[in-house]
Each structure stands twice: as structure tokens, then as C-alpha cells.
Tab-separated table of C-alpha atoms in Angstrom:
chain	number	residue	atom	x	y	z
A	1	MET	CA	-2.908	-0.678	-2.301
A	2	ILE	CA	-5.622	-3.006	-1.007
A	3	SER	CA	-3.823	-6.074	-2.357
A	4	GLY	CA	-0.596	-4.817	-0.812
A	5	MET	CA	-2.300	-4.452	2.545
A	6	HIS	CA	-3.641	-8.005	2.325
A	7	ALA	CA	-0.118	-9.248	1.578
A	8	ALA	CA	1.266	-7.252	4.507
A	9	PHE	CA	-1.162	-8.940	6.894
A	10	LEU	CA	-0.276	-12.378	5.532
A	11	LEU	CA	3.406	-11.641	6.099
A	12	PHE	CA	2.598	-10.222	9.530
A	13	HIS	CA	0.864	-13.485	10.481
A	14	ASN	CA	3.789	-15.583	9.273
A	15	ARG	CA	6.263	-13.429	11.196
A	16	VAL	CA	4.173	-13.841	14.362
A	17	VAL	CA	4.354	-17.628	13.912
A	18	ASP	CA	8.154	-17.420	13.563
A	19	HIS	CA	8.369	-15.081	16.539
A	20	LEU	CA	6.399	-17.397	18.818
A	21	ARG	CA	8.432	-20.417	17.779
A	22	ALA	CA	11.655	-18.534	18.475
A	23	GLN	CA	10.325	-17.720	21.932
A	24	GLY	CA	9.739	-21.422	22.609
A	25	GLN	CA	5.954	-21.345	22.289
A	26	GLN	CA	4.494	-24.699	23.302
A	27	GLY	CA	1.316	-26.337	22.069
A	28	ASN	CA	-0.668	-25.086	19.121
A	29	VAL	CA	1.539	-22.366	17.632
A	30	PHE	CA	-0.967	-21.564	14.894
A	31	GLU	CA	-3.756	-20.901	17.389
A	32	ALA	CA	-1.490	-18.738	19.531
A	33	ALA	CA	-0.382	-16.770	16.461
A	34	ARG	CA	-3.960	-16.291	15.338
A	35	GLN	CA	-4.860	-14.756	18.682
A	36	GLN	CA	-1.822	-12.478	18.632
A	37	VAL	CA	-2.576	-11.284	15.102
A	38	ARG	CA	-6.237	-10.642	15.859
A	39	TRP	CA	-5.627	-8.880	19.153
A	40	HIS	CA	-2.909	-6.623	17.778
A	41	TYR	CA	-5.157	-5.757	14.844
A	42	GLN	CA	-8.074	-5.065	17.185
A	43	TRP	CA	-5.790	-2.822	19.234
A	44	LEU	CA	-4.939	-0.855	16.082
A	45	VAL	CA	-8.614	-0.425	15.256
A	46	LEU	CA	-9.535	0.713	18.751
A	47	ARG	CA	-6.485	2.804	19.656
A	48	GLU	CA	-5.309	4.246	16.346
A	49	PHE	CA	-7.891	3.943	13.574
A	50	LEU	CA	-11.102	4.864	15.427
A	51	PRO	CA	-9.648	7.921	17.228
A	52	GLN	CA	-8.507	9.259	13.873
A	53	ILE	CA	-11.861	8.881	12.132
A	54	VAL	CA	-14.424	9.508	14.910
A	55	GLY	CA	-12.330	11.357	17.511
A	56	GLN	CA	-10.833	10.201	20.785
A	57	GLY	CA	-13.721	11.709	22.737
A	58	VAL	CA	-16.273	9.459	21.033
A	59	VAL	CA	-14.130	6.365	21.648
A	60	ASP	CA	-13.613	7.283	25.309
A	61	ASP	CA	-17.336	7.903	25.781
A	62	LEU	CA	-18.269	4.548	24.247
A	63	LEU	CA	-15.789	2.651	26.418
A	64	ALA	CA	-16.749	4.509	29.602
A	65	ASN	CA	-20.507	4.941	29.185
A	66	GLY	CA	-21.436	2.192	26.756
A	67	ARG	CA	-23.309	2.051	23.486
A	68	ARG	CA	-26.723	3.672	23.294
A	69	PHE	CA	-28.058	2.497	19.935
A	70	TYR	CA	-26.129	-0.456	18.528
A	71	ARG	CA	-27.163	-3.067	21.070
A	72	PRO	CA	-27.775	-6.463	19.441
A	73	VAL	CA	-28.113	-9.583	21.520
A	74	ALA	CA	-24.782	-11.337	22.069
A	75	GLY	CA	-24.285	-13.888	19.328
A	76	GLN	CA	-26.586	-11.999	16.965
A	77	GLN	CA	-24.365	-9.037	16.136
A	78	PHE	CA	-24.599	-7.723	12.586
A	79	ILE	CA	-23.567	-4.865	10.305
A	80	PRO	CA	-26.408	-2.288	10.192
A	81	VAL	CA	-27.446	-1.016	6.773
A	82	GLU	CA	-26.859	2.558	7.962
A	83	PHE	CA	-23.207	1.609	8.520
A	84	GLN	CA	-22.732	-0.516	5.409
A	85	GLY	CA	-24.720	1.546	2.941
A	86	ALA	CA	-23.827	5.052	4.067
A	87	ALA	CA	-21.772	6.015	7.117
A	88	TYR	CA	-18.749	3.783	6.526
A	89	ARG	CA	-18.634	4.853	2.891
A	90	PHE	CA	-17.202	8.170	4.093
A	91	GLY	CA	-13.823	6.952	2.825
A	92	HIS	CA	-14.992	7.352	-0.754
A	93	SER	CA	-14.620	11.116	-0.376
A	94	MET	CA	-11.061	10.743	0.974
A	95	VAL	CA	-9.700	9.022	-2.120
A	96	ARG	CA	-7.347	11.191	-4.150
A	97	PRO	CA	-7.457	10.934	-7.964
A	98	SER	CA	-3.835	9.775	-8.027
A	99	TYR	CA	-1.111	8.553	-5.678
A	100	ARG	CA	2.625	8.155	-5.451
A	101	ALA	CA	2.581	4.405	-5.137
A	102	ASN	CA	6.313	3.765	-4.972
A	103	LEU	CA	9.136	6.246	-4.408
A	104	ALA	CA	11.631	4.564	-6.726
A	105	GLY	CA	9.628	1.931	-8.556
A	106	ASN	CA	10.141	2.912	-12.174
A	107	PRO	CA	13.030	1.322	-14.122
A	108	ASP	CA	14.891	4.660	-14.111
A	109	GLY	CA	14.606	4.905	-10.329
A	110	THR	CA	11.943	7.592	-10.331
A	111	ALA	CA	8.711	7.478	-8.366
A	112	PHE	CA	5.682	5.691	-9.794
A	113	PHE	CA	2.665	7.991	-9.776
A	114	GLY	CA	-0.648	6.805	-11.125
A	115	PHE	CA	-4.326	7.667	-11.275
A	116	ILE	CA	-6.433	5.249	-9.257
A	117	PHE	CA	-8.266	4.405	-12.492
A	118	ASP	CA	-7.311	5.443	-16.013
A	119	PRO	CA	-9.076	4.035	-19.107
A	120	ALA	CA	-5.677	3.875	-20.818
A	121	GLY	CA	-4.667	1.144	-18.361
A	122	GLN	CA	-7.269	-1.314	-19.595
A	123	GLY	CA	-5.600	-4.468	-20.873
A	124	GLN	CA	-2.040	-3.350	-20.103
A	125	ALA	CA	0.305	-5.889	-18.484
A	126	ASP	CA	1.668	-3.166	-16.186
A	127	PRO	CA	-1.112	-0.566	-16.235
A	128	VAL	CA	-0.399	3.137	-16.073
A	129	ASP	CA	-2.943	3.398	-13.267
A	130	LEU	CA	-3.257	1.746	-9.842
A	131	ARG	CA	-5.838	-0.919	-10.676
A	132	GLY	CA	-5.223	-4.415	-9.357
A	133	GLY	CA	-4.729	-7.662	-11.204
A	134	ALA	CA	-1.203	-6.908	-12.422
A	135	ARG	CA	2.249	-7.616	-11.045
A	136	ALA	CA	5.371	-5.501	-11.568
A	137	ALA	CA	8.187	-4.224	-9.372
A	138	ARG	CA	6.825	-0.687	-9.279
A	139	ARG	CA	3.423	-1.926	-8.122
A	140	PHE	CA	4.772	-3.027	-4.718
A	141	ILE	CA	3.489	-0.201	-2.562
A	142	GLY	CA	5.876	2.105	-0.750
A	143	TRP	CA	4.041	2.487	2.541
A	144	GLN	CA	5.863	5.681	3.555
A	145	THR	CA	3.409	7.590	1.335
A	146	PHE	CA	0.483	6.341	3.429
A	147	PHE	CA	1.865	5.940	6.976
A	148	ASP	CA	4.221	8.107	8.990
A	149	PHE	CA	7.579	6.395	9.418
A	150	GLY	CA	9.173	9.641	10.593
A	151	ASP	CA	11.006	10.259	7.310
A	152	GLY	CA	8.868	13.154	6.091
A	153	GLU	CA	7.472	11.192	3.160
A	154	VAL	CA	3.904	10.622	4.389
A	155	ARG	CA	1.169	12.392	2.422
A	156	PRO	CA	-2.235	13.361	3.855
A	157	ASN	CA	-5.545	11.946	2.752
A	158	LYS	CA	-8.074	14.105	1.000
A	159	ARG	CA	-10.441	15.597	3.568
A	160	ILE	CA	-13.875	14.139	4.272
A	161	ASP	CA	-16.268	16.357	2.333
A	162	THR	CA	-18.951	16.238	-0.343
A	163	ARG	CA	-16.470	16.299	-3.238
A	164	VAL	CA	-15.496	12.978	-4.812
A	165	SER	CA	-12.453	12.508	-7.047
A	166	THR	CA	-13.179	12.442	-10.789
A	167	PRO	CA	-11.987	8.847	-11.506
A	168	LEU	CA	-14.647	7.533	-9.102
A	169	PHE	CA	-17.348	8.762	-11.457
A	170	ASN	CA	-16.229	6.277	-14.107
A	171	LEU	CA	-15.225	3.028	-12.434
A	172	PRO	CA	-13.789	0.200	-14.533
A	173	LEU	CA	-16.399	-2.514	-14.984
A	174	ALA	CA	-13.988	-4.982	-13.355
A	175	ALA	CA	-14.294	-2.959	-10.126
A	176	ILE	CA	-18.093	-3.287	-10.036
A	177	PRO	CA	-19.919	-6.411	-8.785
A	178	SER	CA	-21.405	-8.280	-11.752
A	179	ALA	CA	-20.137	-5.405	-13.959
A	180	ASP	CA	-23.566	-3.784	-13.610
A	181	PRO	CA	-23.866	-0.030	-14.329
A	182	PRO	CA	-23.943	2.712	-13.187
A	183	THR	CA	-20.197	3.246	-13.122
A	184	SER	CA	-20.335	6.299	-10.855
A	185	LEU	CA	-19.521	5.396	-7.263
A	186	ALA	CA	-21.485	8.380	-5.950
A	187	GLN	CA	-24.552	7.366	-7.949
A	188	ARG	CA	-24.303	3.789	-6.701
A	189	ASN	CA	-24.175	5.018	-3.096
A	190	LEU	CA	-27.205	7.252	-3.563
A	191	LEU	CA	-29.166	4.466	-5.241
A	192	ARG	CA	-28.494	2.256	-2.220
A	193	HIS	CA	-30.116	4.902	-0.047
A	194	ILE	CA	-33.291	4.480	-2.069
A	195	THR	CA	-33.305	0.721	-2.623
A	196	TRP	CA	-32.431	0.008	1.018
A	197	SER	CA	-34.937	2.601	2.311
A	198	LEU	CA	-32.374	4.251	4.566
A	199	PRO	CA	-33.509	7.081	6.842
A	200	SER	CA	-32.301	10.592	6.123
A	201	GLY	CA	-29.389	12.025	8.029
A	202	GLN	CA	-31.642	14.576	9.728
A	203	ASN	CA	-34.023	11.885	10.982
A	204	ILE	CA	-31.170	9.892	12.495
A	205	ALA	CA	-29.687	13.019	14.080
A	206	ARG	CA	-32.966	13.791	15.788
A	207	ALA	CA	-33.402	10.170	16.853
A	208	VAL	CA	-29.974	9.936	18.488
A	209	GLY	CA	-30.075	13.453	19.935
A	210	VAL	CA	-27.137	15.084	18.169
A	211	GLN	CA	-26.887	18.395	16.352
A	212	SER	CA	-28.738	18.184	13.062
A	213	LEU	CA	-27.685	19.874	9.854
A	214	GLU	CA	-30.621	21.635	8.269
A	215	ALA	CA	-31.509	23.039	4.865
A	216	GLN	CA	-29.197	26.054	5.115
A	217	HIS	CA	-26.195	23.731	5.301
A	218	PHE	CA	-26.994	22.311	1.854
A	219	PRO	CA	-27.114	25.282	-0.558
A	220	GLU	CA	-25.943	23.020	-3.397
A	221	LEU	CA	-29.122	20.936	-2.999
A	222	GLN	CA	-31.536	23.870	-3.033
A	223	ALA	CA	-31.872	23.938	-6.829
A	224	ILE	CA	-32.515	20.181	-6.947
A	225	GLY	CA	-35.452	20.423	-4.582
A	226	HIS	CA	-37.478	17.291	-3.758
A	227	GLY	CA	-36.957	18.070	-0.061
A	228	LEU	CA	-33.293	16.983	-0.224
A	229	PRO	CA	-31.883	19.950	1.761
A	230	SER	CA	-34.006	19.036	4.781
A	231	SER	CA	-34.198	15.277	4.185
A	232	THR	CA	-30.736	14.406	2.931
A	233	PRO	CA	-29.532	10.927	1.885
A	234	LEU	CA	-27.529	9.521	4.757
A	235	TRP	CA	-24.242	9.026	2.844
A	236	TYR	CA	-24.206	12.611	1.600
A	237	TYR	CA	-25.330	13.879	4.990
A	238	VAL	CA	-22.451	12.135	6.784
A	239	LEU	CA	-19.956	13.718	4.371
A	240	LYS	CA	-21.421	17.196	4.827
A	241	GLU	CA	-21.540	16.685	8.584
A	242	ALA	CA	-17.837	15.832	8.659
A	243	GLU	CA	-17.094	18.848	6.464
A	244	VAL	CA	-19.143	21.324	8.538
A	245	LEU	CA	-18.703	19.988	12.074
A	246	GLY	CA	-15.436	18.049	11.813
A	247	GLY	CA	-13.453	20.354	9.562
A	248	GLY	CA	-13.096	17.487	7.107
A	249	LEU	CA	-10.643	15.781	9.454
A	250	ARG	CA	-12.997	13.292	11.090
A	251	LEU	CA	-16.599	12.185	11.247
A	252	ALA	CA	-19.006	14.041	13.516
A	253	GLY	CA	-22.474	13.635	14.961
A	254	VAL	CA	-24.429	10.918	13.183
A	255	GLY	CA	-21.461	9.527	11.245
A	256	ALA	CA	-19.209	9.310	14.284
A	257	ARG	CA	-21.935	7.724	16.388
A	258	ILE	CA	-22.817	5.037	13.823
A	259	VAL	CA	-19.239	4.090	12.966
A	260	GLY	CA	-17.975	4.290	16.545
A	261	GLU	CA	-20.805	2.254	18.070
A	262	VAL	CA	-20.604	-0.501	15.464
A	263	PHE	CA	-16.831	-0.949	15.722
A	264	VAL	CA	-16.757	-0.865	19.518
A	265	GLY	CA	-19.881	-2.991	19.701
A	266	LEU	CA	-18.493	-5.719	17.459
A	267	LEU	CA	-15.327	-5.847	19.554
A	268	GLN	CA	-17.293	-6.000	22.781
A	269	LEU	CA	-19.640	-8.678	21.466
A	270	ASP	CA	-16.932	-10.886	19.958
A	271	PRO	CA	-16.372	-13.679	22.530
A	272	ALA	CA	-12.732	-14.018	21.416
A	273	SER	CA	-11.727	-10.346	21.278
A	274	PHE	CA	-9.300	-8.865	23.783
A	275	LEU	CA	-11.884	-6.231	24.729
A	276	ARG	CA	-14.293	-8.989	25.753
A	277	THR	CA	-11.948	-11.564	27.288
A	278	ASN	CA	-9.029	-9.514	28.588
A	279	PRO	CA	-9.689	-5.741	28.451
A	280	SER	CA	-6.483	-4.976	30.385
A	281	TRP	CA	-4.344	-6.724	27.730
A	282	ARG	CA	-1.549	-4.709	26.126
A	283	PRO	CA	0.312	-5.464	22.878
A	284	THR	CA	3.329	-7.716	23.314
A	285	LEU	CA	5.022	-7.666	19.905
A	286	PRO	CA	8.180	-5.600	19.317
A	287	ARG	CA	7.725	-2.007	18.224
A	288	ARG	CA	9.525	0.066	15.652
A	289	SER	CA	10.126	2.703	18.319
A	290	GLY	CA	8.445	4.020	21.423
A	291	PRO	CA	7.513	2.366	24.718
A	292	ALA	CA	6.329	-1.224	24.929
A	293	GLY	CA	2.663	-1.971	25.459
A	294	ASP	CA	1.414	-0.067	22.432
A	295	PHE	CA	1.214	-0.982	18.744
A	296	ARG	CA	0.651	1.149	15.654
A	297	MET	CA	0.291	0.483	11.948
A	298	VAL	CA	3.919	1.378	11.273
A	299	ASP	CA	4.873	-1.253	13.869
A	300	LEU	CA	2.833	-3.893	12.051
A	301	LEU	CA	4.357	-3.032	8.675
A	302	THR	CA	7.858	-3.003	10.149
A	303	PHE	CA	7.349	-6.330	11.907
A	304	ALA	CA	6.024	-7.784	8.626
A	305	ARG	CA	9.176	-6.437	6.893
A	306	VAL	CA	7.340	-4.401	4.298
A	307	ASP	CA	8.489	-1.076	5.768
A	308	PRO	CA	10.713	1.226	3.666
A	309	ALA	CA	13.970	0.139	5.332
A	310	SER	CA	13.255	-3.574	4.891
A	311	ARG	CA	12.437	-2.988	1.233
A	312	GLY	CA	15.446	-0.780	0.648
A	313	GLN	CA	13.311	2.203	-0.295
């Protein structure tokens, strides 16, 4: 799916180049296309992606009242370790053990379902699972499983909670940098908390002035002890916070604040972003449906011609 998304963005860029040329674009077409691609992508992040994962209220507050904690000097913006090593790893809990990758990809016209990782797929030319590094007709992703094209085929993500799908506890070595154990994604995340000396979720909550989860919210950690229920590793804390305060549908409190401030901050600090140079800008590319001046992921995939209709799915 990740490789397919990369390919979709490459095709999207090339279609923008063709579109600008057809409109009679003068001068440096590549530079104009690059700006269009970046700005439409930034719009998606700000107007579709962030509201879904941190809530529209957090986005509105950041745009109206500014960032309170992520405030690097312009030109020295960076990715905080709390974001990289914990908060933005919330997606690990949303991964399902298997997916319908293509609605009619198998030779007999049936849907291709696969586990994200299956040891049986090791070394196969067309693996039974969804690992990368292989090419076959059924491995071209049918995006209607993952985005809503209005055909009733979209499937929801797993909720954000403290439960991680079984295949992520035994990653293929090819999926791990330098093929270094452990192979459990959860264990690797928790080890980062220690090796990077990250603060606990409770300490960050108190520092930023949001509701803090306390020991009673972590009954599963009581038997482990070592102070974990009241001083919880940030990654695990963010997952529990989303589960308890966000109903598993979005980040809350600490997680929402970290992820929201970093994304909005990077856009505001980027000297070439639309939010910095032209905050009143609206998307200009054609849409799949709906009024002009907006742009969603299904519009990008349709414009790139990897939508279900373009692929005959």
C-alpha cells in the first residue's frame, strides 16, 4: 500500500505537468507543477488528514490562537523526538492484521485478501501477504477499500487503542532497519522510549495543561508495577488517551497537541508553503465531485487516474 501511494503521487505530479501545459502555462512548467503538487498535498494534510486524526477543534484552535509549545526559530524547524518516537506512531495500533488489497485482482476475478505479513510469503515471487518488493497484477491496490469513493466499498481502520495486530509482533527482518532484532514493533517502540529518554505521558500532560490519565486508567499495567501506571511510556500513553478520551476515533490531549502543533508548525514555518506565503489560497485542480476550491484524497487519486473507475475496478 505504501509503494502504491508513492506511485499515485508520482502519477499525480505528472498529470499536473500535463494539465498546466494544456492550460498554456508559460515559463518553468516543472516549478509551477511542483508548487501545485505541494500546495494541494498541504491542503489535504491541513483540511482532511489532521481534522480526522486530532479533531477539527484542535486544528481550528492552532490556526486561530497559534502554537503554544512547538515554537522553533524560523529556519531551524525540526521533528521533536516526542513526535517521532511516540505520538505519531499512533498509526501502529490502527493497522489491521489483513486487508482486501484488490477487489478483483486474483486470476479468477476474486478479491485479493492478504495478511500484512505472513512467514509463508518469504521468498515467493507473488507473496501471499502484502509485503513489498514484488510485482503482480493483484498487488496494484484498489483504493476503494481505503478511501470513500461513494460506492460503499470503503472499510474502516482499526480504532486507536492499546491493542496491536498480531503480525506486528513478528516483523519480517526485511522490514527492520539493519535487520536488527527485536522483531516486535511494540517492543521497538517501547525501547525507543527508554533509549531516547522520553518523558512519560503524564508528565507531558501536566506540562501542557491537559487532562492527565492516571493509574486507574491503566489496570493492565498494575501487575507489571515499576511505576508504569502513573508514569507511562509516551507511545502507550497516547494510545490509551485516544482510547479513553477519543473513543478510539482520534487522538486526544497530549497526542493531539503534539501531532497537531508539529504539523501546523511545519507548514507555518515552511517559507514555500501556502499557509506561509498565501494563506487565502484555495485548490485549483479539478475535483471528482463537489464544489471547486476544495481538494480531498479521492480527488488526488482520481486526477492521478488510479481511482477505481480509471482502473476498471
